[in-house]
Amino acid sequence: MLMNQMETFLVTSPANRIFQRCVEAPMLRRLGGRTPGARALEIGCGSGYGTKLIIDQFGAATVDAVDLDPAMVTRARHRLRRYNDQVRVEQGSADDLQAALGAADASYDAVFDFGIIHHVINWRDAVAEVSRVLRPRGRFYYLEVSAAALARPSYRRLLDHPTKDRFTAGQFLAELTAHGLEPADSWRTYIGSDYLAGVAQRS
Ligand SMILES: C[S@@+](CC[C@H](N)C(=O)[O-])C[C@H]1O[C@@H](n2cnc3c(N)ncnc32)[C@H](O)[C@@H]1O
């Protein structure tokens, strides 16, 4: 589901870039380590700042990135133009990576989700796709927004998200496990149970 104007403004703001660079990416690095030389995938890349961090902070060799919103794809391609030989950005949905990127089974060393699976109507299909495209022992890095956060009046009033069948941290982790993605024990919630972060390894 596409972001509304307010969320687009927030996600593309300088403050969000600082938060992603100084808080989110370091937290995921602490939880799951760097990915030097990896062939990585980012689902829901937005304006492409996370893609840049996957190369700069995690050390990935290449990143394929996908976003549902053509306007975000344009922004990301512009931001990442200097990484031309390392990055590919395509429009498409995280729940069909074959259509979006031609992504083959077991073709990535690492997949990154900087807060997008809660936007996907068929979010379980997105988890299944992450599992399908990861190689055995490949790592899935996730930062997610729980049903508790999405139910808050501020979220409901200001932002657009699917309302049916959202997930608690426990439901998200159970879905990972059901698809052969073993969550590391280091996963954590923050701001109560509103947000969750962690790394899972493909069996
Ligand atoms: C909250 S933003 C996060 C963007 C980026 N990851 C960041 O941290 O700045 C959610 C992004 O997911 C994208 N999105 C929503 N549904 C999607 C889907 N089914 N497949 C891929 N991207 C999707 C939106 O267009 C938006 O760019």
Coordinates of C-alpha atoms and ligand atoms in Angstrom, one line a residue:
M1 CA 0.0 0.0 0.0
L2 CA 1.4 3.4 -1.0
M3 CA 2.3 6.0 1.6
N4 CA 0.1 9.1 1.9
Q5 CA 1.5 12.6 1.6
M6 CA 2.3 12.9 5.3
E7 CA 4.2 9.7 5.5
T8 CA 6.1 10.5 2.3
F9 CA 7.1 13.8 3.8
L10 CA 8.3 12.1 7.0
V11 CA 10.1 9.3 5.3
T12 CA 12.0 11.5 2.9
S13 CA 12.9 14.1 5.6
P14 CA 16.5 14.9 6.6
A15 CA 15.5 13.8 10.2
N16 CA 14.5 10.4 9.0
R17 CA 17.8 10.0 7.1
I18 CA 19.7 10.9 10.3
F19 CA 17.6 8.4 12.3
Q20 CA 18.2 5.7 9.7
R21 CA 22.0 6.4 9.6
C22 CA 22.6 6.9 13.3
V23 CA 20.0 4.6 15.0
E24 CA 18.3 2.0 12.7
A25 CA 21.3 0.8 10.6
P26 CA 23.7 0.6 13.7
M27 CA 21.0 -1.3 15.6
L28 CA 20.6 -3.8 12.8
R29 CA 24.4 -4.1 12.6
R30 CA 24.6 -4.8 16.3
L31 CA 21.9 -7.4 16.0
G32 CA 23.1 -9.2 12.9
G33 CA 26.5 -8.1 11.9
R34 CA 27.8 -6.6 8.7
T35 CA 27.4 -8.3 5.3
P36 CA 30.8 -7.7 3.5
G37 CA 30.7 -8.5 -0.2
A38 CA 27.1 -9.6 0.0
R39 CA 24.6 -9.7 -2.8
A40 CA 21.8 -7.9 -1.0
L41 CA 18.2 -7.0 -1.6
E42 CA 16.2 -4.2 0.0
I43 CA 12.4 -4.4 -0.1
G44 CA 10.5 -1.1 -0.1
C45 CA 13.6 1.0 -0.6
G46 CA 11.7 4.3 -0.5
S47 CA 14.0 7.2 -1.5
G48 CA 17.0 4.8 -1.5
Y49 CA 18.8 6.1 1.6
G50 CA 18.7 2.6 3.2
T51 CA 20.2 1.1 0.0
K52 CA 23.1 3.5 0.4
L53 CA 23.6 2.4 4.0
I54 CA 23.5 -1.2 3.1
I55 CA 26.6 -0.5 0.9
D56 CA 28.3 2.1 3.2
Q57 CA 27.6 0.6 6.6
F58 CA 27.0 -3.1 6.0
G59 CA 29.6 -3.5 3.2
A60 CA 27.3 -5.2 0.7
A61 CA 28.9 -5.5 -2.8
T62 CA 25.6 -5.0 -4.6
V63 CA 22.0 -4.1 -3.7
D64 CA 18.9 -4.8 -5.7
A65 CA 16.1 -2.6 -4.4
V66 CA 12.4 -2.6 -5.1
D67 CA 9.5 -0.3 -4.2
L68 CA 5.9 -0.3 -5.1
D69 CA 5.7 3.5 -5.6
P70 CA 7.1 4.7 -9.0
A71 CA 7.8 8.1 -7.5
M72 CA 10.0 6.5 -4.8
V73 CA 11.8 4.5 -7.5
T74 CA 12.6 7.7 -9.3
R75 CA 13.9 9.3 -6.2
A76 CA 16.0 6.3 -5.3
R77 CA 17.5 6.1 -8.7
H78 CA 18.5 9.7 -8.5
R79 CA 20.0 9.4 -5.0
L80 CA 21.9 6.3 -6.0
R81 CA 23.2 7.4 -9.4
R82 CA 26.8 7.4 -8.2
Y83 CA 26.4 3.7 -7.2
N84 CA 25.4 2.8 -10.8
D85 CA 27.5 -0.4 -11.1
Q86 CA 26.4 -1.6 -7.6
V87 CA 22.7 -0.8 -7.4
R88 CA 19.6 -1.7 -9.3
V89 CA 16.3 -0.1 -8.4
E90 CA 13.0 -1.5 -9.8
Q91 CA 9.3 -0.8 -9.3
G92 CA 7.3 -3.7 -8.0
S93 CA 5.9 -5.4 -5.0
A94 CA 7.7 -7.2 -2.2
D95 CA 5.2 -10.0 -2.4
D96 CA 6.2 -10.9 -6.0
L97 CA 10.0 -10.5 -6.4
Q98 CA 10.0 -12.7 -9.5
A99 CA 7.9 -10.1 -11.3
A100 CA 9.7 -7.1 -9.8
L101 CA 13.3 -8.2 -10.2
G102 CA 13.3 -11.6 -11.8
A103 CA 14.7 -12.8 -8.4
A104 CA 15.6 -16.5 -8.5
D105 CA 15.4 -18.8 -5.5
A106 CA 18.3 -18.6 -3.1
S107 CA 19.9 -15.7 -5.0
Y108 CA 20.7 -13.2 -2.2
D109 CA 23.0 -13.3 0.8
A110 CA 21.0 -10.8 2.7
V111 CA 17.6 -9.1 2.6
F112 CA 16.8 -5.8 4.3
D113 CA 13.4 -4.6 5.5
F114 CA 13.5 -1.0 6.8
G115 CA 9.9 -0.8 7.9
I116 CA 7.9 -1.9 4.9
I117 CA 6.3 -5.3 5.5
H118 CA 3.5 -3.7 7.6
H119 CA 2.6 -1.8 4.4
V120 CA 2.1 -4.9 2.4
I121 CA -1.5 -6.1 2.3
N122 CA -0.5 -9.8 1.8
W123 CA 2.4 -9.5 4.3
R124 CA 2.8 -13.2 4.7
D125 CA 3.5 -13.5 1.0
A126 CA 6.3 -10.9 1.4
V127 CA 7.8 -13.0 4.1
A128 CA 7.5 -16.1 1.9
E129 CA 9.3 -14.2 -0.9
V130 CA 12.1 -13.1 1.5
S131 CA 12.6 -16.8 2.4
R132 CA 12.5 -18.0 -1.2
V133 CA 15.2 -15.6 -2.5
L134 CA 17.6 -16.0 0.5
R135 CA 20.3 -18.6 0.1
P136 CA 20.7 -21.1 3.0
R137 CA 22.2 -19.3 6.0
G138 CA 21.5 -16.0 4.3
R139 CA 20.3 -13.3 6.7
F140 CA 17.0 -11.3 6.9
Y141 CA 17.3 -7.9 8.7
Y142 CA 14.0 -6.5 9.7
L143 CA 12.7 -3.3 11.4
E144 CA 8.9 -3.5 11.7
V145 CA 5.9 -1.7 13.0
S146 CA 3.4 -3.8 15.0
A147 CA -0.4 -3.8 15.0
A148 CA -0.2 -2.0 18.4
A149 CA 1.5 1.0 16.8
L150 CA -0.8 1.0 13.8
A151 CA -3.9 1.0 16.1
R152 CA -2.8 4.2 17.8
P153 CA -5.0 7.2 17.0
S154 CA -2.0 9.2 15.8
Y155 CA -1.1 6.6 13.3
R156 CA -4.7 6.1 12.2
R157 CA -5.3 9.8 11.8
L158 CA -2.1 10.8 10.1
L159 CA -1.0 7.8 8.0
D160 CA -2.5 5.2 5.7
H161 CA -1.8 1.5 6.3
P162 CA -3.7 -1.7 5.7
T163 CA -6.0 -2.2 8.6
K164 CA -6.8 -5.9 8.4
D165 CA -4.5 -8.7 9.6
R166 CA -1.6 -6.7 10.9
F167 CA 0.9 -8.5 13.2
T168 CA 2.2 -8.5 16.8
A169 CA 5.9 -9.2 17.3
G170 CA 5.1 -12.8 18.1
Q171 CA 3.0 -13.3 15.0
F172 CA 5.8 -11.8 12.8
L173 CA 8.4 -14.1 14.3
A174 CA 6.1 -17.1 14.0
E175 CA 5.6 -16.3 10.3
L176 CA 9.4 -16.1 9.8
T177 CA 9.8 -19.5 11.5
A178 CA 7.1 -21.0 9.4
H179 CA 9.0 -20.0 6.3
G180 CA 12.4 -21.4 7.4
L181 CA 13.7 -18.1 8.7
E182 CA 15.1 -18.7 12.2
P183 CA 14.9 -15.5 14.3
A184 CA 18.1 -14.8 16.3
D185 CA 17.4 -14.5 20.0
S186 CA 18.7 -11.0 20.0
W187 CA 15.5 -9.6 18.5
R188 CA 13.9 -6.8 20.5
T189 CA 10.9 -4.6 20.7
Y190 CA 11.1 -0.9 21.5
I191 CA 8.7 1.9 22.5
G192 CA 6.7 -0.7 24.4
S193 CA 5.7 -3.3 21.8
D194 CA 5.2 -0.8 19.0
Y195 CA 8.3 -1.6 17.0
L196 CA 10.4 -4.7 16.5
A197 CA 13.9 -5.3 15.1
G198 CA 16.0 -8.3 14.5
V199 CA 17.8 -10.7 12.2
A200 CA 16.7 -14.2 11.1
Q201 CA 18.8 -16.8 9.3
R202 CA 17.5 -18.9 6.4
S203 CA 17.7 -22.6 7.2
Ligands
LIG1 C1 7.6 3.5 5.6 S1 8.3 3.6 4.0 C2 9.9 3.0 4.3 C3 10.8 3.4 3.1 C4 12.3 3.1 3.4 N1 12.5 1.7 3.6 C5 12.8 3.9 4.5 O1 13.1 3.4 5.6 O2 13.0 5.1 4.3 C6 7.5 2.2 3.2 C7 7.9 2.0 1.8 O3 7.3 0.8 1.4 C8 6.8 0.9 0.1 N2 5.8 -0.2 -0.2 C9 4.6 -0.2 0.3 N3 4.0 -1.4 -0.1 C10 5.0 -2.1 -0.8 C11 5.0 -3.3 -1.5 N4 4.0 -4.1 -1.5 N5 6.2 -3.7 -2.1 C12 7.3 -2.9 -2.1 N6 7.3 -1.7 -1.5 C13 6.2 -1.3 -0.8 C14 6.3 2.3 0.0 O4 6.1 2.8 -1.3 C15 7.3 3.1 0.8 O5 8.4 3.5 0.0

